[in-house]
């Protein structure tokens, strides 16, 4: 099956700086790559996703890039704010099938 | 607004007990999933279901079973709970590719 690796496991940034979280995947057939945010004590929620026919997608301060050749994708958060502090999970899979999640990145934004 | 609920937020059981975790979604989604979440291990898929009466094993099905008698309800069963099943259990339902998670059940097995 698919194997998703996520780095770093923890990340601390100053408020206003950018944060980057990276994931790699192993199955070249994977065509869907979502990112979930889980605030402390809450459920994971989808924040952005990208499909294999697109190289980059942006939604306000967050963006995701995908490099299919290298089999890696990244989450970029610009102008970080304290409310961005959370655990972020990447995932990879084939549309309609099960998704495989990374191990998570705990992001702390220091005011 | 999609609503996924789980029967308990916190549960404490003894080793050997049979444990039922229930998940209900109100959006008529066909796909439902059970994950367990452990620090440093992320979200690992236990079982999933594409439709009523259907079930598929995920990555870590050992020690678990599931039941889906109605479309809106997906139950996770621990036949004989063990201490290594102490974890956070998350249910999810899926529409197209977006998964909607429940609030989670933190299960402690003593």
PDB file of C-alpha atoms in Angstrom:
ATOM      1  CA  UNK A   1       0.000   0.000   0.000  1.00  0.00           C
ATOM      2  CA  UNK A   2       0.863   3.678   0.096  1.00  0.00           C
ATOM      3  CA  UNK A   3       3.470   5.009   2.535  1.00  0.00           C
ATOM      4  CA  UNK A   4       3.307   8.671   3.531  1.00  0.00           C
ATOM      5  CA  UNK A   5       6.132  10.339   5.437  1.00  0.00           C
ATOM      6  CA  UNK A   6       5.723  13.771   6.993  1.00  0.00           C
ATOM      7  CA  UNK A   7       8.357  16.212   8.291  1.00  0.00           C
ATOM      8  CA  UNK A   8       9.007  17.863  10.619  1.00  0.00           C
ATOM      9  CA  UNK A   9       7.132  16.335  13.533  1.00  0.00           C
ATOM     10  CA  UNK A  10       7.242  19.633  15.434  1.00  0.00           C
ATOM     11  CA  UNK A  11       7.669  23.171  14.171  1.00  0.00           C
ATOM     12  CA  UNK A  12       7.834  26.476  16.013  1.00  0.00           C
ATOM     13  CA  UNK A  13       7.692  29.805  14.204  1.00  0.00           C
ATOM     14  CA  UNK A  14       7.354  33.432  15.215  1.00  0.00           C
ATOM     15  CA  UNK A  15       4.053  35.085  14.465  1.00  0.00           C
ATOM     16  CA  UNK A  16       4.160  36.572  10.994  1.00  0.00           C
ATOM     17  CA  UNK A  17       6.756  34.141   9.682  1.00  0.00           C
ATOM     18  CA  UNK A  18       6.056  31.366   7.197  1.00  0.00           C
ATOM     19  CA  UNK A  19       5.742  27.659   7.974  1.00  0.00           C
ATOM     20  CA  UNK A  20       6.394  24.788   5.596  1.00  0.00           C
ATOM     21  CA  UNK A  21       5.450  21.150   6.158  1.00  0.00           C
ATOM     22  CA  UNK A  22       6.627  18.477   3.736  1.00  0.00           C
ATOM     23  CA  UNK A  23       5.284  15.042   2.845  1.00  0.00           C
ATOM     24  CA  UNK A  24       6.463  12.297   0.559  1.00  0.00           C
ATOM     25  CA  UNK A  25       4.478   9.392  -0.806  1.00  0.00           C
ATOM     26  CA  UNK A  26       5.426   6.102  -2.427  1.00  0.00           C
ATOM     27  CA  UNK A  27       2.589   5.077  -4.755  1.00  0.00           C
ATOM     28  CA  UNK A  28       2.741   6.839  -8.112  1.00  0.00           C
ATOM     29  CA  UNK A  29      -0.942   5.974  -8.642  1.00  0.00           C
ATOM     30  CA  UNK A  30      -2.009   8.340  -5.838  1.00  0.00           C
ATOM     31  CA  UNK A  31      -3.891  11.275  -7.296  1.00  0.00           C
ATOM     32  CA  UNK A  32      -5.400  13.111  -4.333  1.00  0.00           C
ATOM     33  CA  UNK A  33      -3.534  14.908  -1.546  1.00  0.00           C
ATOM     34  CA  UNK A  34      -5.521  16.558   1.258  1.00  0.00           C
ATOM     35  CA  UNK A  35      -4.289  18.440   4.312  1.00  0.00           C
ATOM     36  CA  UNK A  36      -6.155  18.326   7.605  1.00  0.00           C
ATOM     37  CA  UNK A  37      -5.794  20.634  10.608  1.00  0.00           C
ATOM     38  CA  UNK A  38      -6.532  19.411  14.113  1.00  0.00           C
ATOM     39  CA  UNK A  39      -6.723  21.998  16.857  1.00  0.00           C
ATOM     40  CA  UNK A  40      -6.190  20.856  20.421  1.00  0.00           C
ATOM     41  CA  UNK A  41      -9.108  18.737  21.600  1.00  0.00           C
ATOM     42  CA  UNK A  42     -10.961  19.054  18.302  1.00  0.00           C
ATOM     43  CA  UNK A  43     -11.586  16.919  15.270  1.00  0.00           C
ATOM     44  CA  UNK A  44      -9.412  17.049  12.126  1.00  0.00           C
ATOM     45  CA  UNK A  45     -10.816  19.316   9.425  1.00  0.00           C
ATOM     46  CA  UNK A  46      -9.896  19.599   5.776  1.00  0.00           C
ATOM     47  CA  UNK A  47      -8.126  22.874   5.035  1.00  0.00           C
ATOM     48  CA  UNK A  48      -6.894  22.409   1.486  1.00  0.00           C
ATOM     49  CA  UNK A  49      -6.380  19.655  -1.054  1.00  0.00           C
ATOM     50  CA  UNK A  50      -4.699  19.184  -4.416  1.00  0.00           C
ATOM     51  CA  UNK A  51      -5.129  16.714  -7.229  1.00  0.00           C
ATOM     52  CA  UNK A  52      -2.414  15.237  -9.384  1.00  0.00           C
ATOM     53  CA  UNK A  53      -3.319  17.300 -12.436  1.00  0.00           C
ATOM     54  CA  UNK A  54      -2.441  20.513 -10.598  1.00  0.00           C
ATOM     55  CA  UNK A  55       0.986  21.679  -9.407  1.00  0.00           C
ATOM     56  CA  UNK A  56      -0.077  24.346  -6.944  1.00  0.00           C
ATOM     57  CA  UNK A  57      -3.202  25.542  -5.174  1.00  0.00           C
ATOM     58  CA  UNK A  58      -3.670  28.559  -2.969  1.00  0.00           C
ATOM     59  CA  UNK A  59      -6.361  29.659  -0.521  1.00  0.00           C
ATOM     60  CA  UNK A  60      -5.614  32.957   1.196  1.00  0.00           C
ATOM     61  CA  UNK A  61      -2.611  32.346   3.469  1.00  0.00           C
ATOM     62  CA  UNK A  62      -2.256  28.650   2.789  1.00  0.00           C
ATOM     63  CA  UNK A  63      -0.933  26.960  -0.321  1.00  0.00           C
ATOM     64  CA  UNK A  64      -0.041  23.443  -1.337  1.00  0.00           C
ATOM     65  CA  UNK A  65       2.471  22.399  -3.965  1.00  0.00           C
ATOM     66  CA  UNK A  66       2.820  18.997  -5.595  1.00  0.00           C
ATOM     67  CA  UNK A  67       5.815  17.499  -7.383  1.00  0.00           C
ATOM     68  CA  UNK A  68       4.614  14.255  -8.952  1.00  0.00           C
ATOM     69  CA  UNK A  69       8.008  13.330 -10.321  1.00  0.00           C
ATOM     70  CA  UNK A  70       9.637  13.488  -6.919  1.00  0.00           C
ATOM     71  CA  UNK A  71       6.493  12.236  -5.170  1.00  0.00           C
ATOM     72  CA  UNK A  72       6.358  15.003  -2.623  1.00  0.00           C
ATOM     73  CA  UNK A  73       3.924  17.715  -1.655  1.00  0.00           C
ATOM     74  CA  UNK A  74       4.124  20.580   0.791  1.00  0.00           C
ATOM     75  CA  UNK A  75       1.892  22.860   2.822  1.00  0.00           C
ATOM     76  CA  UNK A  76       2.893  26.516   3.039  1.00  0.00           C
ATOM     77  CA  UNK A  77       1.373  28.888   5.573  1.00  0.00           C
ATOM     78  CA  UNK A  78       2.324  32.555   5.226  1.00  0.00           C
ATOM     79  CA  UNK A  79       1.942  35.349   7.788  1.00  0.00           C
ATOM     80  CA  UNK A  80       1.319  32.832  10.545  1.00  0.00           C
ATOM     81  CA  UNK A  81      -1.020  33.720  13.385  1.00  0.00           C
ATOM     82  CA  UNK A  82      -1.482  32.144  16.837  1.00  0.00           C
ATOM     83  CA  UNK A  83      -4.699  30.477  15.646  1.00  0.00           C
ATOM     84  CA  UNK A  84      -2.645  28.521  13.121  1.00  0.00           C
ATOM     85  CA  UNK A  85      -1.200  26.543  16.058  1.00  0.00           C
ATOM     86  CA  UNK A  86      -2.441  22.975  15.596  1.00  0.00           C
ATOM     87  CA  UNK A  87      -1.446  19.542  14.372  1.00  0.00           C
ATOM     88  CA  UNK A  88      -1.417  19.254  10.590  1.00  0.00           C
ATOM     89  CA  UNK A  89      -1.800  15.954   8.758  1.00  0.00           C
ATOM     90  CA  UNK A  90      -1.062  15.294   5.119  1.00  0.00           C
ATOM     91  CA  UNK A  91      -2.616  12.359   3.298  1.00  0.00           C
ATOM     92  CA  UNK A  92      -2.318  10.650  -0.054  1.00  0.00           C
ATOM     93  CA  UNK A  93      -4.525   8.245  -1.919  1.00  0.00           C
ATOM     94  CA  UNK A  94      -6.514   7.410  -4.971  1.00  0.00           C
ATOM     95  CA  UNK A  95      -9.856   9.111  -5.424  1.00  0.00           C
ATOM     96  CA  UNK A  96     -12.613   6.860  -4.118  1.00  0.00           C
ATOM     97  CA  UNK A  97     -10.226   4.589  -2.219  1.00  0.00           C
ATOM     98  CA  UNK A  98      -8.723   4.791   1.255  1.00  0.00           C
ATOM     99  CA  UNK A  99      -6.336   7.594   2.122  1.00  0.00           C
ATOM    100  CA  UNK A 100      -3.058   7.166   3.958  1.00  0.00           C
ATOM    101  CA  UNK A 101      -2.168   9.782   6.522  1.00  0.00           C
ATOM    102  CA  UNK A 102       1.200  11.121   7.586  1.00  0.00           C
ATOM    103  CA  UNK A 103       2.239  11.107  11.218  1.00  0.00           C
ATOM    104  CA  UNK A 104       1.403  14.756  11.782  1.00  0.00           C
ATOM    105  CA  UNK A 105       3.236  18.018  12.421  1.00  0.00           C
ATOM    106  CA  UNK A 106       2.622  19.991  15.587  1.00  0.00           C
ATOM    107  CA  UNK A 107       2.887  23.665  14.659  1.00  0.00           C
ATOM    108  CA  UNK A 108       3.313  26.298  17.358  1.00  0.00           C
ATOM    109  CA  UNK A 109       3.098  29.969  16.430  1.00  0.00           C
ATOM    110  CA  UNK A 110       4.815  32.103  19.036  1.00  0.00           C
ATOM    111  CA  UNK A 111       3.200  35.524  19.537  1.00  0.00           C
TER     112      UNK A 111
ATOM    113  CA  UNK B   1     -23.473  21.388   7.716  1.00  0.00           C
ATOM    114  CA  UNK B   2     -22.218  17.807   8.000  1.00  0.00           C
ATOM    115  CA  UNK B   3     -22.627  16.266  11.422  1.00  0.00           C
ATOM    116  CA  UNK B   4     -20.707  13.197  12.561  1.00  0.00           C
ATOM    117  CA  UNK B   5     -21.254  12.147  16.154  1.00  0.00           C
ATOM    118  CA  UNK B   6     -19.702   9.476  18.318  1.00  0.00           C
ATOM    119  CA  UNK B   7     -21.427   7.807  21.235  1.00  0.00           C
ATOM    120  CA  UNK B   8     -18.886   8.738  23.917  1.00  0.00           C
ATOM    121  CA  UNK B   9     -16.094  11.293  24.313  1.00  0.00           C
ATOM    122  CA  UNK B  10     -14.385   9.318  27.067  1.00  0.00           C
ATOM    123  CA  UNK B  11     -14.628   5.634  27.917  1.00  0.00           C
ATOM    124  CA  UNK B  12     -12.861   3.499  30.512  1.00  0.00           C
ATOM    125  CA  UNK B  13     -13.038  -0.281  30.205  1.00  0.00           C
ATOM    126  CA  UNK B  14     -11.368  -3.298  31.763  1.00  0.00           C
ATOM    127  CA  UNK B  15      -9.166  -5.808  29.967  1.00  0.00           C
ATOM    128  CA  UNK B  16     -11.275  -8.524  28.377  1.00  0.00           C
ATOM    129  CA  UNK B  17     -14.460  -6.482  28.148  1.00  0.00           C
ATOM    130  CA  UNK B  18     -16.388  -6.199  24.888  1.00  0.00           C
ATOM    131  CA  UNK B  19     -16.478  -2.571  23.782  1.00  0.00           C
ATOM    132  CA  UNK B  20     -18.805  -0.876  21.315  1.00  0.00           C
ATOM    133  CA  UNK B  21     -17.995   2.490  19.767  1.00  0.00           C
ATOM    134  CA  UNK B  22     -20.746   3.998  17.686  1.00  0.00           C
ATOM    135  CA  UNK B  23     -20.629   6.600  14.965  1.00  0.00           C
ATOM    136  CA  UNK B  24     -23.573   8.314  13.322  1.00  0.00           C
ATOM    137  CA  UNK B  25     -23.608  10.686  10.341  1.00  0.00           C
ATOM    138  CA  UNK B  26     -26.579  12.671   9.139  1.00  0.00           C
ATOM    139  CA  UNK B  27     -25.628  13.342   5.523  1.00  0.00           C
ATOM    140  CA  UNK B  28     -26.481  10.039   3.831  1.00  0.00           C
ATOM    141  CA  UNK B  29     -22.802   9.405   3.044  1.00  0.00           C
ATOM    142  CA  UNK B  30     -22.004   5.959   1.726  1.00  0.00           C
ATOM    143  CA  UNK B  31     -18.397   5.814   2.901  1.00  0.00           C
ATOM    144  CA  UNK B  32     -17.504   5.597   6.573  1.00  0.00           C
ATOM    145  CA  UNK B  33     -14.198   4.971   8.333  1.00  0.00           C
ATOM    146  CA  UNK B  34     -12.721   4.126  11.727  1.00  0.00           C
ATOM    147  CA  UNK B  35      -9.237   5.381  12.625  1.00  0.00           C
ATOM    148  CA  UNK B  36      -7.161   5.274  15.729  1.00  0.00           C
ATOM    149  CA  UNK B  37      -4.896   8.181  16.570  1.00  0.00           C
ATOM    150  CA  UNK B  38      -1.731   7.701  18.608  1.00  0.00           C
ATOM    151  CA  UNK B  39       1.058  10.219  19.253  1.00  0.00           C
ATOM    152  CA  UNK B  40       3.775   9.958  16.627  1.00  0.00           C
ATOM    153  CA  UNK B  41       1.786   7.473  14.555  1.00  0.00           C
ATOM    154  CA  UNK B  42      -0.805   9.740  13.000  1.00  0.00           C
ATOM    155  CA  UNK B  43      -4.167   8.400  11.877  1.00  0.00           C
ATOM    156  CA  UNK B  44      -4.229   4.695  11.117  1.00  0.00           C
ATOM    157  CA  UNK B  45      -7.181   3.109   9.363  1.00  0.00           C
ATOM    158  CA  UNK B  46      -8.814   0.202  11.181  1.00  0.00           C
ATOM    159  CA  UNK B  47     -11.841  -0.578   8.998  1.00  0.00           C
ATOM    160  CA  UNK B  48     -13.975   1.156   6.428  1.00  0.00           C
ATOM    161  CA  UNK B  49     -17.290   0.622   4.724  1.00  0.00           C
ATOM    162  CA  UNK B  50     -18.493   1.665   1.290  1.00  0.00           C
ATOM    163  CA  UNK B  51     -22.122   0.777   1.886  1.00  0.00           C
ATOM    164  CA  UNK B  52     -24.559  -0.930   4.216  1.00  0.00           C
ATOM    165  CA  UNK B  53     -23.473  -4.452   5.176  1.00  0.00           C
ATOM    166  CA  UNK B  54     -20.099  -3.902   3.484  1.00  0.00           C
ATOM    167  CA  UNK B  55     -16.791  -3.719   5.313  1.00  0.00           C
ATOM    168  CA  UNK B  56     -13.160  -3.652   4.341  1.00  0.00           C
ATOM    169  CA  UNK B  57     -10.067  -4.110   6.477  1.00  0.00           C
ATOM    170  CA  UNK B  58      -7.761  -1.176   6.835  1.00  0.00           C
ATOM    171  CA  UNK B  59      -4.152  -1.214   7.930  1.00  0.00           C
ATOM    172  CA  UNK B  60      -4.622  -2.384  11.537  1.00  0.00           C
ATOM    173  CA  UNK B  61      -7.794  -4.521  11.791  1.00  0.00           C
ATOM    174  CA  UNK B  62      -6.468  -7.067  14.292  1.00  0.00           C
ATOM    175  CA  UNK B  63      -8.513  -7.140  17.473  1.00  0.00           C
ATOM    176  CA  UNK B  64     -11.374  -5.144  15.965  1.00  0.00           C
ATOM    177  CA  UNK B  65     -14.561  -5.813  14.042  1.00  0.00           C
ATOM    178  CA  UNK B  66     -17.244  -3.520  12.617  1.00  0.00           C
ATOM    179  CA  UNK B  67     -20.919  -3.478  11.874  1.00  0.00           C
ATOM    180  CA  UNK B  68     -22.914  -1.389   9.437  1.00  0.00           C
ATOM    181  CA  UNK B  69     -26.575  -2.352   9.507  1.00  0.00           C
ATOM    182  CA  UNK B  70     -27.838   1.108   8.557  1.00  0.00           C
ATOM    183  CA  UNK B  71     -26.317   3.667   6.243  1.00  0.00           C
ATOM    184  CA  UNK B  72     -25.974   6.340   8.906  1.00  0.00           C
ATOM    185  CA  UNK B  73     -24.394   4.167  11.604  1.00  0.00           C
ATOM    186  CA  UNK B  74     -20.976   2.499  11.694  1.00  0.00           C
ATOM    187  CA  UNK B  75     -19.954   0.627  14.828  1.00  0.00           C
ATOM    188  CA  UNK B  76     -16.487  -0.420  15.925  1.00  0.00           C
ATOM    189  CA  UNK B  77     -16.288  -3.452  18.203  1.00  0.00           C
ATOM    190  CA  UNK B  78     -13.426  -4.523  20.398  1.00  0.00           C
ATOM    191  CA  UNK B  79     -14.234  -8.178  21.072  1.00  0.00           C
ATOM    192  CA  UNK B  80     -11.901  -8.450  24.066  1.00  0.00           C
ATOM    193  CA  UNK B  81     -10.303  -5.145  24.985  1.00  0.00           C
ATOM    194  CA  UNK B  82      -6.590  -5.088  25.720  1.00  0.00           C
ATOM    195  CA  UNK B  83      -4.370  -2.369  27.184  1.00  0.00           C
ATOM    196  CA  UNK B  84      -2.679  -1.795  23.816  1.00  0.00           C
ATOM    197  CA  UNK B  85      -6.041  -0.651  22.464  1.00  0.00           C
ATOM    198  CA  UNK B  86      -5.955   2.402  24.706  1.00  0.00           C
ATOM    199  CA  UNK B  87      -6.145   5.204  22.166  1.00  0.00           C
ATOM    200  CA  UNK B  88      -8.185   7.974  20.570  1.00  0.00           C
ATOM    201  CA  UNK B  89     -10.699   6.561  18.095  1.00  0.00           C
ATOM    202  CA  UNK B  90     -11.962   8.765  15.281  1.00  0.00           C
ATOM    203  CA  UNK B  91     -14.850   8.002  13.002  1.00  0.00           C
ATOM    204  CA  UNK B  92     -15.269   9.716   9.634  1.00  0.00           C
ATOM    205  CA  UNK B  93     -17.744   9.794   6.806  1.00  0.00           C
ATOM    206  CA  UNK B  94     -16.843  10.787   3.287  1.00  0.00           C
ATOM    207  CA  UNK B  95     -18.563  12.663   0.499  1.00  0.00           C
ATOM    208  CA  UNK B  96     -16.637  12.734  -2.788  1.00  0.00           C
ATOM    209  CA  UNK B  97     -13.105  12.970  -1.392  1.00  0.00           C
ATOM    210  CA  UNK B  98     -13.658  15.045   1.718  1.00  0.00           C
ATOM    211  CA  UNK B  99     -13.654  13.197   5.023  1.00  0.00           C
ATOM    212  CA  UNK B 100     -15.720  14.602   7.882  1.00  0.00           C
ATOM    213  CA  UNK B 101     -14.514  13.478  11.266  1.00  0.00           C
ATOM    214  CA  UNK B 102     -16.384  12.897  14.485  1.00  0.00           C
ATOM    215  CA  UNK B 103     -15.184  14.401  17.778  1.00  0.00           C
ATOM    216  CA  UNK B 104     -13.358  11.244  18.799  1.00  0.00           C
ATOM    217  CA  UNK B 105     -13.635   8.763  21.669  1.00  0.00           C
ATOM    218  CA  UNK B 106     -10.727   8.517  24.066  1.00  0.00           C
ATOM    219  CA  UNK B 107     -10.722   4.908  25.212  1.00  0.00           C
ATOM    220  CA  UNK B 108      -8.695   3.764  28.184  1.00  0.00           C
ATOM    221  CA  UNK B 109      -8.373   0.040  28.836  1.00  0.00           C
ATOM    222  CA  UNK B 110      -7.237  -0.829  32.355  1.00  0.00           C
TER     223      UNK B 110
END
